[in-house]
Amino acid sequence: MTQHTATMSASWIWYPGDFEIRLHEKMSVKRRSRGVLYPAYWRLDRHYSNVTFRYTYDLPQEERITVAAEGSFSLYVDGKGNDRSDDAVITLPAGRHEINVSVFNDIEVPALFIEGANIRTNSSWEVTSYQNDWVPAGNWTFDSPSSPPSAFRLALTPQEPVSEEMKEGHLLLDFGRETFGYLRFHNLRGSGMVNIYYGESMAEALSTEECYSLDRFEAGEAARSSVDGIYTLNDAKAYRYVWIHADTAVNWDHVSMLYEYVPVTHRSTFECSDPKLNEIYNMSLYTLHLNMREFFLDGIKRDRWVWSGDAYQAFLMNYYSFFDLDVTRRTLIALRGKDPLVMHFNTILDYSLYWFISLYDYYLYTGDIDFIRQYYDRAVTLMDFCLAQRNEEGLLEGRQQDWVFVDWADFKNNGAVSTIQILLARSLEVMSLLAAKLGNVSASTSYVTLAEEIKEKTIRLFWDDSRGGLLHHRVDGVTQSTLTKHASMFALTYDYLSLEQRDSVIRNVMLNPGVPQIRTPYMRFHELAVLCESGQHDYVRQEVLSYWGGMIELGATTFWEEYDPSLADDAHFGMYGGTFGKSLCHAWGAGPIYLFGKYFLGITPSSPEYQTYRIQPNLGGLAFMKGTVPTGKGQVHIEMDHSAIHVESTHGTGLLTFTSAEPPTCEEAEVRSAGNGRYEVAIKAGNRYSIAYRN
Amino acid sequence: MTQHTATMSASWIWYPGDFEIRLHEKMSVKRRSRGVLYPAYWRLDRHYSNVTFRYTYDLPQEERITVAAEGSFSLYVDGKGNDRSDDAVITLPAGRHEINVSVFNDIEVPALFIEGANIRTNSSWEVTSYQNDWVPAGNWTFDSPSSPPSAFRLALTPQEPVSEEMKEGHLLLDFGRETFGYLRFHNLRGSGMVNIYYGESMAEALSTEECYSLDRFEAGEAARSSVDGIYTLNDAKAYRYVWIHADTAVNWDHVSMLYEYVPVTHRSTFECSDPKLNEIYNMSLYTLHLNMREFFLDGIKRDRWVWSGDAYQAFLMNYYSFFDLDVTRRTLIALRGKDPLVMHFNTILDYSLYWFISLYDYYLYTGDIDFIRQYYDRAVTLMDFCLAQRNEEGLLEGRQQDWVFVDWADFKNNGAVSTIQILLARSLEVMSLLAAKLGNVSASTSYVTLAEEIKEKTIRLFWDDSRGGLLHHRVDGVTQSTLTKHASMFALTYDYLSLEQRDSVIRNVMLNPGVPQIRTPYMRFHELAVLCESGQHDYVRQEVLSYWGGMIELGATTFWEEYDPSLADDAHFGMYGGTFGKSLCHAWGAGPIYLFGKYFLGITPSSPEYQTYRIQPNLGGLAFMKGTVPTGKGQVHIEMDHSAIHVESTHGTGLLTFTSAEPPTCEEAEVRSAGNGRYEVAIKAGNRYSIAYRN
């Protein structure tokens, strides 16, 4: 939650994390499989129902305050617990006093709102769950007694279908592209049953027996519950097409929908000489936006669950587009949940580890050390939990009950998987960096020492000189011969390889057709990023065109959970044994946002909060490109073609690096040579820089 | 929960412990201080909202089942999670199949009731909270779809005041003795405010400014919510007296109350030659009964919370009276709660330890190994939590955040308190015994080894030869000179002392007026029990007459939280800084039930479930006594005077031991001499034994 300490305005407060944890509990059971509940299959954590808030004030005169609570409450002063009040208006005595307010709520999160001339609830209040834990209260943008946290809802706006037609005597609506929300019937009349079949594809909507989402209601009842002549269905769904089967005695004027979404600012742009890439970029933005809701979801049709590995990527895409930190924070908090840690996040070992890396990314992109401070303890106990799972060689292994995922692919993940060790080493580095930022030197040292140890051991035990990459796993002390791209790719991402090893990995692993190809957009995200890190922009551009462009060719309006060009027609829609099991709007499909922002426009923070950052634009075979990347408070804008680069920024200090075939010129700043045809220009906020160069 | 595996009738099932934990959450916030919420100040654990049940059947034909759930549910077969049903009637296929039913409920406990010809929910079903924990489902007596667990309520019966009078123009009702329940107004009319002041004493009811419990309602509104002409107040209260202040425009015919209680069978009796003791015994039964409700409470007026140290004693009293195991089990489960353990039970170190001892007592008195099996893991993690708190000498110390209680008395509990070590040693012994019963030999051995080590260390470090008892505490490695009765008393109870040490403790500590006296009924319970263990029945009888008799002299109708004979008049009612802060109906006040049953009638189980037991009756100065003690399935009845002992039992094998000044005779069995004037008779179930002897 954003800390509102700077302002004196009152806001609703609660036990930190509990708003997010309660919201996560509710959202995790929204999934319906053909109308029937399909809850998340991991422990859903719950808010504390019984908490006490406290605050110490010192005032020269008494003060009248108003008190609102979600739940039952009692207020007492100076520890005199027998002398309690639950009045809505209370006069507090002058002088120095401590107020305590106990709040109980076993349905929604216990929350408190107090407003007086000076005494107002905000994050300078503390709260306890009675576990020896007086901690700063959580709060957010709930700044009025009439909008308590439990009333939180996403935004709604009406949408109309773009076309209607009759299919087999039933109305088929097409909303033009994938959307999400509540179907509405205007002026519903008559009586009888109405069955609704939703489809992300037309084939799905037309398959009454196999479409994933459906609804059913009795028209007479529904009409009676209409508001202003409109009957709105209870549950929001993901769809482009809707096929409506109604009994003949049922009539209506019109069907529309209420689109449900998080209001965001489109803070990024990307436009280049290839219109297909522009289309891919914008469709990626829409795909990501649909999946960023109460939390970052995997996909809006099917699971609607919060998966840590999926979220890790969505966080990065978000930093290069909407830079919405509320959804990011909610997701980080919900994923971590509460103690005791018994199972891994989403039951997946790797998904616990991604959380550390996501937490550090959040810090790097935002500089929000207050948030890190608030949740650092939860990171420490998560790391304790993970480290306890190391085998006798000190390598992290899945337990019987753990899912070691890595990727949807044909390999075994038993024993110690090298990718897991790389993710653990990075997680430990991240914990070391955060511990240091919080002034905990000894923890920082011990984390980094362990990180180095695991990194060294992993390279030593898994690196295969003859094959030029990291082998996949090690069982009972013996490294197995399977070679996959995954570990090498992450080792390259986190800079764990020597220069020769990097070159070898790119040549012998990443670009080697003999190594099993990566087929999921999930891992393609990392694969293509790594290829960009190695300067393979041209190759990446072509891959994006063929993979994402391929989906568009097949009529996609948002990007899919998986895409296999070899499949025919409606076979694309199947997955997990269901004819329409595949999600056609999946967050991890939006990877081009990240690729274009970070590797083509080339913007990366080099210190927290973008106080310093790098600009390493790369046309990757394009004639020109221009675009904007948000940098927290500000943004960087770049335009580039084969002879000119223009850069403009509003905050922080950038270092533009580029290659030129002849010495470049710039009127606004000095151009320094970095050798080997590389040049650098320091970019200050507020100026526009134009560089003449030759690509 | 009672395991209903033997019967095939269907019952509601849930995640084991969650029914009790949810009920405990609700009851822990019932306390009101002058009408205002006063919640328990420890973490209230919560039920899992998201669980899945499973069951494997094998049937030659398909079977139609009806499904009822508290919460939303979905049923699927053979792991085919995409193919779910939430129909109330489902036909299951023939053959061998596994049913899974997911239930989500974030308000009440997710619960399931399935009924078919063969397939029926009961404790042979398993349930998971998605923590790698398929465990037998919890269930109880909820055997009909229309009486789900969330509808659980105690019994109600109308009661009338025994007298009414006007005091200062307002009606004062007297219900004759302490009671608990909902006040009711018959034929309430008019409009205006009604204020109600409750009192356990008349003085309290008449003190509108200081009585602990009060109510307030508007008569017109109240009348509108009347049912069958009766307005029943929402919240139950503890009181004998009620003073009603109503506006003049308010009228009613009559005021009564609905008594709320757990239906119990009075399975014990005690009658002796001293009518005062008989009165004390019966008043103790009533006191205990009022405090055994959803759980064993400390007191019905004030906290209404579940305290482990208080419950430990109430459990024992219950074994000698109602033998109600439902309240016992609910209390044991609620106290343990869920992980992670961060604070001790009720924040008190000793209270975590009493739980182990209570758990073993439950096993000893009932033989219910299924219950032990179900909760053994929670005992193990509690012990891990406690053991982690030992200091460098291996002694258990309170942390900064812990309350080391021992007793309300003038001594310091810093450092390692000897009483705590004795309780820890006993807890470890108990864990060893239970581990052995469950077949876990290595755990049993390691627990008992540690128990021996702590016992030896405690006697070595705390025993003071010159003062003849255990010193109170040890700070920074130095045993302090404070001598209290407590550690010696518990060491004696658990048989940790040599014969000489026992004698010394009785003489130099327990009966030594120079050692600070025990003033709370809470510790008097243990003190008087220990004195009986040492044959001081005559002394104990006199103490009971003076202490409990003293309360009766002052008008008590139930026994108090504390009694100090030196106080004058209404000063008896004050405690915790409140004029009427003292509870006048406190469970621990009912100790005579235990003293009379266990030490005068003399019945003690010597093996689990009373399969064998001891009968060591002792008149303790009485001319005669007779009484009955329940022994689980059966009972033992004894009559005794100075020349005859009659014994009759219905179950198990007893060993009657008594002292006689001349050789006793018995027609029904052989009388064996045990030396020193002690004699033994083996008592078989179903016979009546009459022994002639001389006291």
mmCIF file of N, CA, C and O in Angstrom, chain A residues 22 25 29 33 36-44 46-47 49-50 72 74 81-82 84-85 102 104 106 129-132 339-340 342-343 401 576, chain B residues 22 25 29 33 36-44 46-47 49-50 72 74 81-82 84-85 102 104 106 129-132 339-340 342-343 401 576:
data_model
loop_
_atom_site.group_PDB
_atom_site.id
_atom_site.type_symbol
_atom_site.label_atom_id
_atom_site.label_comp_id
_atom_site.label_asym_id
_atom_site.label_seq_id
_atom_site.Cartn_x
_atom_site.Cartn_y
_atom_site.Cartn_z
ATOM 1 N N ARG A 22 -7.608 -10.723 1.777
ATOM 2 C CA ARG A 22 -9.051 -10.957 1.712
ATOM 3 C C ARG A 22 -9.554 -10.875 0.267
ATOM 4 O O ARG A 22 -10.344 -11.716 -0.178
ATOM 5 N N GLU A 25 -8.626 -13.968 -1.505
ATOM 6 C CA GLU A 25 -9.487 -15.100 -1.140
ATOM 7 C C GLU A 25 -10.759 -15.076 -1.994
ATOM 8 O O GLU A 25 -11.187 -16.099 -2.543
ATOM 9 N N VAL A 29 -11.878 -17.794 -5.984
ATOM 10 C CA VAL A 29 -12.992 -18.731 -6.149
ATOM 11 C C VAL A 29 -14.007 -18.209 -7.169
ATOM 12 O O VAL A 29 -15.153 -18.636 -7.192
ATOM 13 N N SER A 33 -16.315 -23.461 -14.116
ATOM 14 C CA SER A 33 -16.155 -24.372 -15.247
ATOM 15 C C SER A 33 -17.558 -24.792 -15.668
ATOM 16 O O SER A 33 -18.216 -25.536 -14.947
ATOM 17 N N VAL A 36 -19.938 -24.049 -12.911
ATOM 18 C CA VAL A 36 -19.728 -24.663 -11.593
ATOM 19 C C VAL A 36 -18.402 -24.193 -10.990
ATOM 20 O O VAL A 36 -17.381 -24.119 -11.683
ATOM 21 N N LEU A 37 -18.456 -23.908 -9.697
ATOM 22 C CA LEU A 37 -17.284 -23.486 -8.921
ATOM 23 C C LEU A 37 -16.037 -24.325 -9.223
ATOM 24 O O LEU A 37 -16.096 -25.558 -9.220
ATOM 25 N N TYR A 38 -14.920 -23.647 -9.432
ATOM 26 C CA TYR A 38 -13.637 -24.331 -9.619
ATOM 27 C C TYR A 38 -12.607 -23.514 -8.849
ATOM 28 O O TYR A 38 -11.923 -22.673 -9.419
ATOM 29 N N PRO A 39 -12.504 -23.774 -7.542
ATOM 30 C CA PRO A 39 -11.652 -22.912 -6.702
ATOM 31 C C PRO A 39 -10.169 -23.216 -6.896
ATOM 32 O O PRO A 39 -9.800 -24.309 -7.326
ATOM 33 N N ALA A 40 -9.337 -22.270 -6.560
ATOM 34 C CA ALA A 40 -7.885 -22.469 -6.575
ATOM 35 C C ALA A 40 -7.544 -23.647 -5.666
ATOM 36 O O ALA A 40 -8.187 -23.849 -4.632
ATOM 37 N N TYR A 41 -6.527 -24.403 -6.067
ATOM 38 C CA TYR A 41 -6.202 -25.598 -5.293
ATOM 39 C C TYR A 41 -4.963 -25.404 -4.426
ATOM 40 O O TYR A 41 -4.079 -26.233 -4.373
ATOM 41 N N TRP A 42 -4.919 -24.269 -3.776
ATOM 42 C CA TRP A 42 -3.911 -24.067 -2.744
ATOM 43 C C TRP A 42 -4.596 -23.400 -1.555
ATOM 44 O O TRP A 42 -5.726 -22.926 -1.664
ATOM 45 N N ARG A 43 -3.898 -23.397 -0.430
ATOM 46 C CA ARG A 43 -4.485 -22.806 0.777
ATOM 47 C C ARG A 43 -4.777 -21.339 0.514
ATOM 48 O O ARG A 43 -3.900 -20.605 0.068
ATOM 49 N N LEU A 44 -5.992 -20.926 0.788
ATOM 50 C CA LEU A 44 -6.330 -19.512 0.680
ATOM 51 C C LEU A 44 -6.184 -18.896 2.056
ATOM 52 O O LEU A 44 -6.852 -19.315 3.008
ATOM 53 N N ARG A 46 -6.366 -16.007 5.038
ATOM 54 C CA ARG A 46 -7.508 -15.219 5.482
ATOM 55 C C ARG A 46 -7.040 -14.030 6.311
ATOM 56 O O ARG A 46 -5.991 -14.080 6.941
ATOM 57 N N HIS A 47 -7.840 -12.990 6.350
ATOM 58 C CA HIS A 47 -7.489 -11.827 7.153
ATOM 59 C C HIS A 47 -7.642 -12.136 8.640
ATOM 60 O O HIS A 47 -8.405 -13.018 9.022
ATOM 61 N N SER A 49 -9.310 -11.531 11.982
ATOM 62 C CA SER A 49 -10.624 -10.961 12.295
ATOM 63 C C SER A 49 -10.579 -10.065 13.527
ATOM 64 O O SER A 49 -11.473 -9.271 13.752
ATOM 65 N N ASN A 50 -9.527 -10.182 14.308
ATOM 66 C CA ASN A 50 -9.461 -9.531 15.621
ATOM 67 C C ASN A 50 -8.161 -8.741 15.718
ATOM 68 O O ASN A 50 -7.088 -9.333 15.827
ATOM 69 N N SER A 72 -17.319 -4.568 14.455
ATOM 70 C CA SER A 72 -17.647 -3.952 15.734
ATOM 71 C C SER A 72 -16.358 -3.437 16.345
ATOM 72 O O SER A 72 -15.293 -3.993 16.134
ATOM 73 N N SER A 74 -14.321 -1.052 19.719
ATOM 74 C CA SER A 74 -14.363 -0.357 20.996
ATOM 75 C C SER A 74 -13.072 0.420 21.162
ATOM 76 O O SER A 74 -11.998 -0.062 20.834
ATOM 77 N N GLY A 81 -8.728 -0.522 29.545
ATOM 78 C CA GLY A 81 -9.548 -1.376 28.700
ATOM 79 C C GLY A 81 -10.954 -1.614 29.195
ATOM 80 O O GLY A 81 -11.835 -2.019 28.425
ATOM 81 N N ASN A 82 -11.206 -1.398 30.500
ATOM 82 C CA ASN A 82 -12.561 -1.621 31.003
ATOM 83 C C ASN A 82 -13.489 -0.453 30.679
ATOM 84 O O ASN A 82 -14.697 -0.575 30.788
ATOM 85 N N ARG A 84 -14.568 1.456 27.907
ATOM 86 C CA ARG A 84 -14.567 1.458 26.443
ATOM 87 C C ARG A 84 -15.752 2.210 25.870
ATOM 88 O O ARG A 84 -16.787 2.334 26.514
ATOM 89 N N SER A 85 -15.587 2.668 24.638
ATOM 90 C CA SER A 85 -16.690 3.355 23.968
ATOM 91 C C SER A 85 -16.833 2.823 22.552
ATOM 92 O O SER A 85 -15.851 2.504 21.893
ATOM 93 N N SER A 102 -10.015 -1.480 19.307
ATOM 94 C CA SER A 102 -10.138 -2.885 18.918
ATOM 95 C C SER A 102 -11.240 -2.996 17.876
ATOM 96 O O SER A 102 -12.308 -2.412 18.045
ATOM 97 N N PHE A 104 -13.293 -5.960 15.468
ATOM 98 C CA PHE A 104 -13.510 -7.363 15.109
ATOM 99 C C PHE A 104 -14.402 -7.426 13.888
ATOM 100 O O PHE A 104 -15.432 -6.765 13.821
ATOM 101 N N ASP A 106 -15.378 -10.736 11.163
ATOM 102 C CA ASP A 106 -15.054 -12.077 10.666
ATOM 103 C C ASP A 106 -15.552 -12.287 9.234
ATOM 104 O O ASP A 106 -15.469 -13.393 8.718
ATOM 105 N N SER A 129 -2.084 -7.900 15.563
ATOM 106 C CA SER A 129 -2.952 -9.080 15.492
ATOM 107 C C SER A 129 -2.755 -9.910 16.757
ATOM 108 O O SER A 129 -3.056 -11.086 16.779
ATOM 109 N N TYR A 130 -2.208 -9.276 17.810
ATOM 110 C CA TYR A 130 -1.968 -9.930 19.102
ATOM 111 C C TYR A 130 -0.899 -11.006 18.997
ATOM 112 O O TYR A 130 -1.005 -12.058 19.623
ATOM 113 N N GLN A 131 0.110 -10.732 18.156
ATOM 114 C CA GLN A 131 1.215 -11.677 18.043
ATOM 115 C C GLN A 131 2.524 -10.944 18.290
ATOM 116 O O GLN A 131 3.498 -11.165 17.586
ATOM 117 N N ASN A 132 2.502 -10.010 19.260
ATOM 118 C CA ASN A 132 3.712 -9.274 19.591
ATOM 119 C C ASN A 132 4.190 -8.500 18.368
ATOM 120 O O ASN A 132 5.381 -8.447 18.075
ATOM 121 N N ASP A 339 1.844 -16.942 7.079
ATOM 122 C CA ASP A 339 2.486 -18.138 7.620
ATOM 123 C C ASP A 339 1.414 -19.041 8.195
ATOM 124 O O ASP A 339 0.318 -18.577 8.515
ATOM 125 N N PRO A 340 1.654 -20.320 8.397
ATOM 126 C CA PRO A 340 2.917 -20.993 8.106
ATOM 127 C C PRO A 340 3.035 -21.364 6.631
ATOM 128 O O PRO A 340 2.044 -21.696 5.986
ATOM 129 N N VAL A 342 3.721 -23.921 4.127
ATOM 130 C CA VAL A 342 3.720 -25.387 4.095
ATOM 131 C C VAL A 342 3.955 -25.853 2.657
ATOM 132 O O VAL A 342 4.723 -26.765 2.395
ATOM 133 N N MET A 343 3.270 -25.191 1.739
ATOM 134 C CA MET A 343 3.420 -25.488 0.321
ATOM 135 C C MET A 343 4.014 -24.250 -0.359
ATOM 136 O O MET A 343 3.938 -23.142 0.155
ATOM 137 N N GLN A 401 5.631 -33.443 -2.456
ATOM 138 C CA GLN A 401 4.392 -32.685 -2.652
ATOM 139 C C GLN A 401 4.573 -31.444 -3.527
ATOM 140 O O GLN A 401 3.615 -30.708 -3.754
ATOM 141 N N TYR A 576 -5.465 -28.784 -22.041
ATOM 142 C CA TYR A 576 -5.841 -29.460 -20.794
ATOM 143 C C TYR A 576 -6.995 -30.436 -21.007
ATOM 144 O O TYR A 576 -7.864 -30.577 -20.141
ATOM 145 N N ARG B 22 -13.935 -22.113 14.565
ATOM 146 C CA ARG B 22 -14.863 -21.065 14.156
ATOM 147 C C ARG B 22 -15.777 -20.672 15.330
ATOM 148 O O ARG B 22 -16.019 -19.490 15.567
ATOM 149 N N GLU B 25 -13.865 -18.545 17.655
ATOM 150 C CA GLU B 25 -13.712 -17.178 17.145
ATOM 151 C C GLU B 25 -14.944 -16.343 17.515
ATOM 152 O O GLU B 25 -14.831 -15.217 18.004
ATOM 153 N N VAL B 29 -15.535 -13.068 21.188
ATOM 154 C CA VAL B 29 -15.847 -11.646 21.078
ATOM 155 C C VAL B 29 -17.240 -11.347 21.637
ATOM 156 O O VAL B 29 -17.841 -10.337 21.317
ATOM 157 N N SER B 33 -18.169 -5.017 27.977
ATOM 158 C CA SER B 33 -17.901 -4.253 29.182
ATOM 159 C C SER B 33 -18.829 -3.045 29.166
ATOM 160 O O SER B 33 -18.650 -2.140 28.356
ATOM 161 N N VAL B 36 -20.101 -2.551 25.710
ATOM 162 C CA VAL B 36 -19.156 -2.317 24.616
ATOM 163 C C VAL B 36 -18.242 -3.537 24.438
ATOM 164 O O VAL B 36 -17.759 -4.114 25.409
ATOM 165 N N LEU B 37 -18.025 -3.874 23.171
ATOM 166 C CA LEU B 37 -17.146 -4.990 22.791
ATOM 167 C C LEU B 37 -15.837 -5.010 23.578
ATOM 168 O O LEU B 37 -15.153 -4.000 23.700
ATOM 169 N N TYR B 38 -15.482 -6.205 24.094
ATOM 170 C CA TYR B 38 -14.195 -6.382 24.760
ATOM 171 C C TYR B 38 -13.655 -7.733 24.284
ATOM 172 O O TYR B 38 -13.844 -8.760 24.938
ATOM 173 N N PRO B 39 -12.992 -7.736 23.115
ATOM 174 C CA PRO B 39 -12.571 -9.014 22.524
ATOM 175 C C PRO B 39 -11.370 -9.629 23.229
ATOM 176 O O PRO B 39 -10.610 -8.916 23.890
ATOM 177 N N ALA B 40 -11.212 -10.924 23.084
ATOM 178 C CA ALA B 40 -10.025 -11.601 23.601
ATOM 179 C C ALA B 40 -8.787 -10.953 23.007
ATOM 180 O O ALA B 40 -8.793 -10.519 21.859
ATOM 181 N N TYR B 41 -7.726 -10.889 23.806
ATOM 182 C CA TYR B 41 -6.516 -10.205 23.318
ATOM 183 C C TYR B 41 -5.423 -11.181 22.890
ATOM 184 O O TYR B 41 -4.271 -11.042 23.221
ATOM 185 N N TRP B 42 -5.861 -12.208 22.186
ATOM 186 C CA TRP B 42 -4.887 -13.074 21.530
ATOM 187 C C TRP B 42 -5.384 -13.336 20.106
ATOM 188 O O TRP B 42 -6.548 -13.043 19.794
ATOM 189 N N ARG B 43 -4.482 -13.872 19.283
ATOM 190 C CA ARG B 43 -4.860 -14.144 17.901
ATOM 191 C C ARG B 43 -6.019 -15.123 17.889
ATOM 192 O O ARG B 43 -5.954 -16.171 18.522
ATOM 193 N N LEU B 44 -7.081 -14.776 17.169
ATOM 194 C CA LEU B 44 -8.193 -15.704 17.002
ATOM 195 C C LEU B 44 -7.989 -16.434 15.690
ATOM 196 O O LEU B 44 -7.912 -15.809 14.625
ATOM 197 N N ARG B 46 -8.823 -18.989 12.520
ATOM 198 C CA ARG B 46 -9.970 -18.990 11.619
ATOM 199 C C ARG B 46 -10.042 -20.310 10.863
ATOM 200 O O ARG B 46 -9.029 -20.951 10.646
ATOM 201 N N HIS B 47 -11.233 -20.674 10.460
ATOM 202 C CA HIS B 47 -11.379 -21.909 9.696
ATOM 203 C C HIS B 47 -10.809 -21.738 8.287
ATOM 204 O O HIS B 47 -10.733 -20.628 7.772
ATOM 205 N N SER B 49 -11.282 -21.633 4.531
ATOM 206 C CA SER B 49 -12.485 -21.347 3.741
ATOM 207 C C SER B 49 -12.557 -22.234 2.506
ATOM 208 O O SER B 49 -13.604 -22.377 1.906
ATOM 209 N N ASN B 50 -11.451 -22.838 2.142
ATOM 210 C CA ASN B 50 -11.346 -23.541 0.860
ATOM 211 C C ASN B 50 -10.814 -24.954 1.115
ATOM 212 O O ASN B 50 -9.647 -25.120 1.450
ATOM 213 N N SER B 72 -20.455 -22.792 -1.222
ATOM 214 C CA SER B 72 -20.628 -23.237 -2.596
ATOM 215 C C SER B 72 -19.767 -24.474 -2.800
ATOM 216 O O SER B 72 -18.721 -24.613 -2.184
ATOM 217 N N SER B 74 -18.550 -27.956 -5.532
ATOM 218 C CA SER B 74 -18.568 -28.641 -6.825
ATOM 219 C C SER B 74 -18.020 -30.041 -6.638
ATOM 220 O O SER B 74 -17.057 -30.248 -5.910
ATOM 221 N N GLY B 81 -11.458 -32.780 -12.952
ATOM 222 C CA GLY B 81 -11.842 -31.513 -12.332
ATOM 223 C C GLY B 81 -12.577 -30.556 -13.237
ATOM 224 O O GLY B 81 -13.242 -29.635 -12.767
ATOM 225 N N ASN B 82 -12.467 -30.731 -14.553
ATOM 226 C CA ASN B 82 -13.175 -29.815 -15.451
ATOM 227 C C ASN B 82 -14.649 -30.162 -15.588
ATOM 228 O O ASN B 82 -15.431 -29.369 -16.079
ATOM 229 N N ARG B 84 -17.487 -30.769 -13.562
ATOM 230 C CA ARG B 84 -17.965 -30.615 -12.190
ATOM 231 C C ARG B 84 -19.480 -30.453 -12.147
ATOM 232 O O ARG B 84 -20.098 -30.013 -13.104
ATOM 233 N N SER B 85 -20.027 -30.762 -10.984
ATOM 234 C CA SER B 85 -21.465 -30.595 -10.810
ATOM 235 C C SER B 85 -21.742 -29.917 -9.479
ATOM 236 O O SER B 85 -21.047 -30.165 -8.486
ATOM 237 N N SER B 102 -15.268 -30.111 -3.680
ATOM 238 C CA SER B 102 -14.662 -28.863 -3.205
ATOM 239 C C SER B 102 -15.756 -28.008 -2.581
ATOM 240 O O SER B 102 -16.821 -27.867 -3.170
ATOM 241 N N PHE B 104 -16.332 -24.171 -0.678
ATOM 242 C CA PHE B 104 -15.787 -22.866 -0.264
ATOM 243 C C PHE B 104 -16.819 -22.144 0.580
ATOM 244 O O PHE B 104 -17.980 -22.068 0.232
ATOM 245 N N ASP B 106 -16.511 -18.607 3.191
ATOM 246 C CA ASP B 106 -15.650 -17.672 3.916
ATOM 247 C C ASP B 106 -16.365 -17.049 5.116
ATOM 248 O O ASP B 106 -15.819 -16.149 5.750
ATOM 249 N N SER B 129 -6.879 -29.181 3.201
ATOM 250 C CA SER B 129 -6.851 -27.716 3.109
ATOM 251 C C SER B 129 -5.800 -27.314 2.072
ATOM 252 O O SER B 129 -5.328 -26.190 2.078
ATOM 253 N N TYR B 130 -5.429 -28.264 1.213
ATOM 254 C CA TYR B 130 -4.432 -28.038 0.159
ATOM 255 C C TYR B 130 -3.045 -27.789 0.715
ATOM 256 O O TYR B 130 -2.302 -26.960 0.215
ATOM 257 N N GLN B 131 -2.752 -28.497 1.810
ATOM 258 C CA GLN B 131 -1.422 -28.374 2.397
ATOM 259 C C GLN B 131 -0.798 -29.763 2.506
ATOM 260 O O GLN B 131 -0.169 -30.062 3.515
ATOM 261 N N ASN B 132 -1.025 -30.592 1.501
ATOM 262 C CA ASN B 132 -0.450 -31.931 1.510
ATOM 263 C C ASN B 132 -0.965 -32.700 2.725
ATOM 264 O O ASN B 132 -0.219 -33.402 3.404
ATOM 265 N N ASP B 339 -1.515 -23.254 13.443
ATOM 266 C CA ASP B 339 -0.168 -22.731 13.302
ATOM 267 C C ASP B 339 -0.236 -21.440 12.504
ATOM 268 O O ASP B 339 -1.203 -21.211 11.793
ATOM 269 N N PRO B 340 0.774 -20.596 12.531
ATOM 270 C CA PRO B 340 2.001 -20.761 13.301
ATOM 271 C C PRO B 340 1.811 -20.364 14.762
ATOM 272 O O PRO B 340 1.052 -19.436 15.067
ATOM 273 N N VAL B 342 2.968 -18.419 17.626
ATOM 274 C CA VAL B 342 3.824 -17.240 17.826
ATOM 275 C C VAL B 342 3.781 -16.845 19.288
ATOM 276 O O VAL B 342 4.794 -16.547 19.902
ATOM 277 N N MET B 343 2.576 -16.882 19.844
ATOM 278 C CA MET B 343 2.383 -16.569 21.260
ATOM 279 C C MET B 343 1.878 -17.835 21.958
ATOM 280 O O MET B 343 1.342 -18.733 21.326
ATOM 281 N N GLN B 401 7.764 -11.156 25.494
ATOM 282 C CA GLN B 401 6.336 -11.030 25.187
ATOM 283 C C GLN B 401 5.451 -12.030 25.921
ATOM 284 O O GLN B 401 4.237 -12.024 25.735
ATOM 285 N N TYR B 576 -9.710 -6.243 39.630
ATOM 286 C CA TYR B 576 -9.159 -5.606 38.423
ATOM 287 C C TYR B 576 -9.520 -4.122 38.341
ATOM 288 O O TYR B 576 -9.778 -3.601 37.264
#
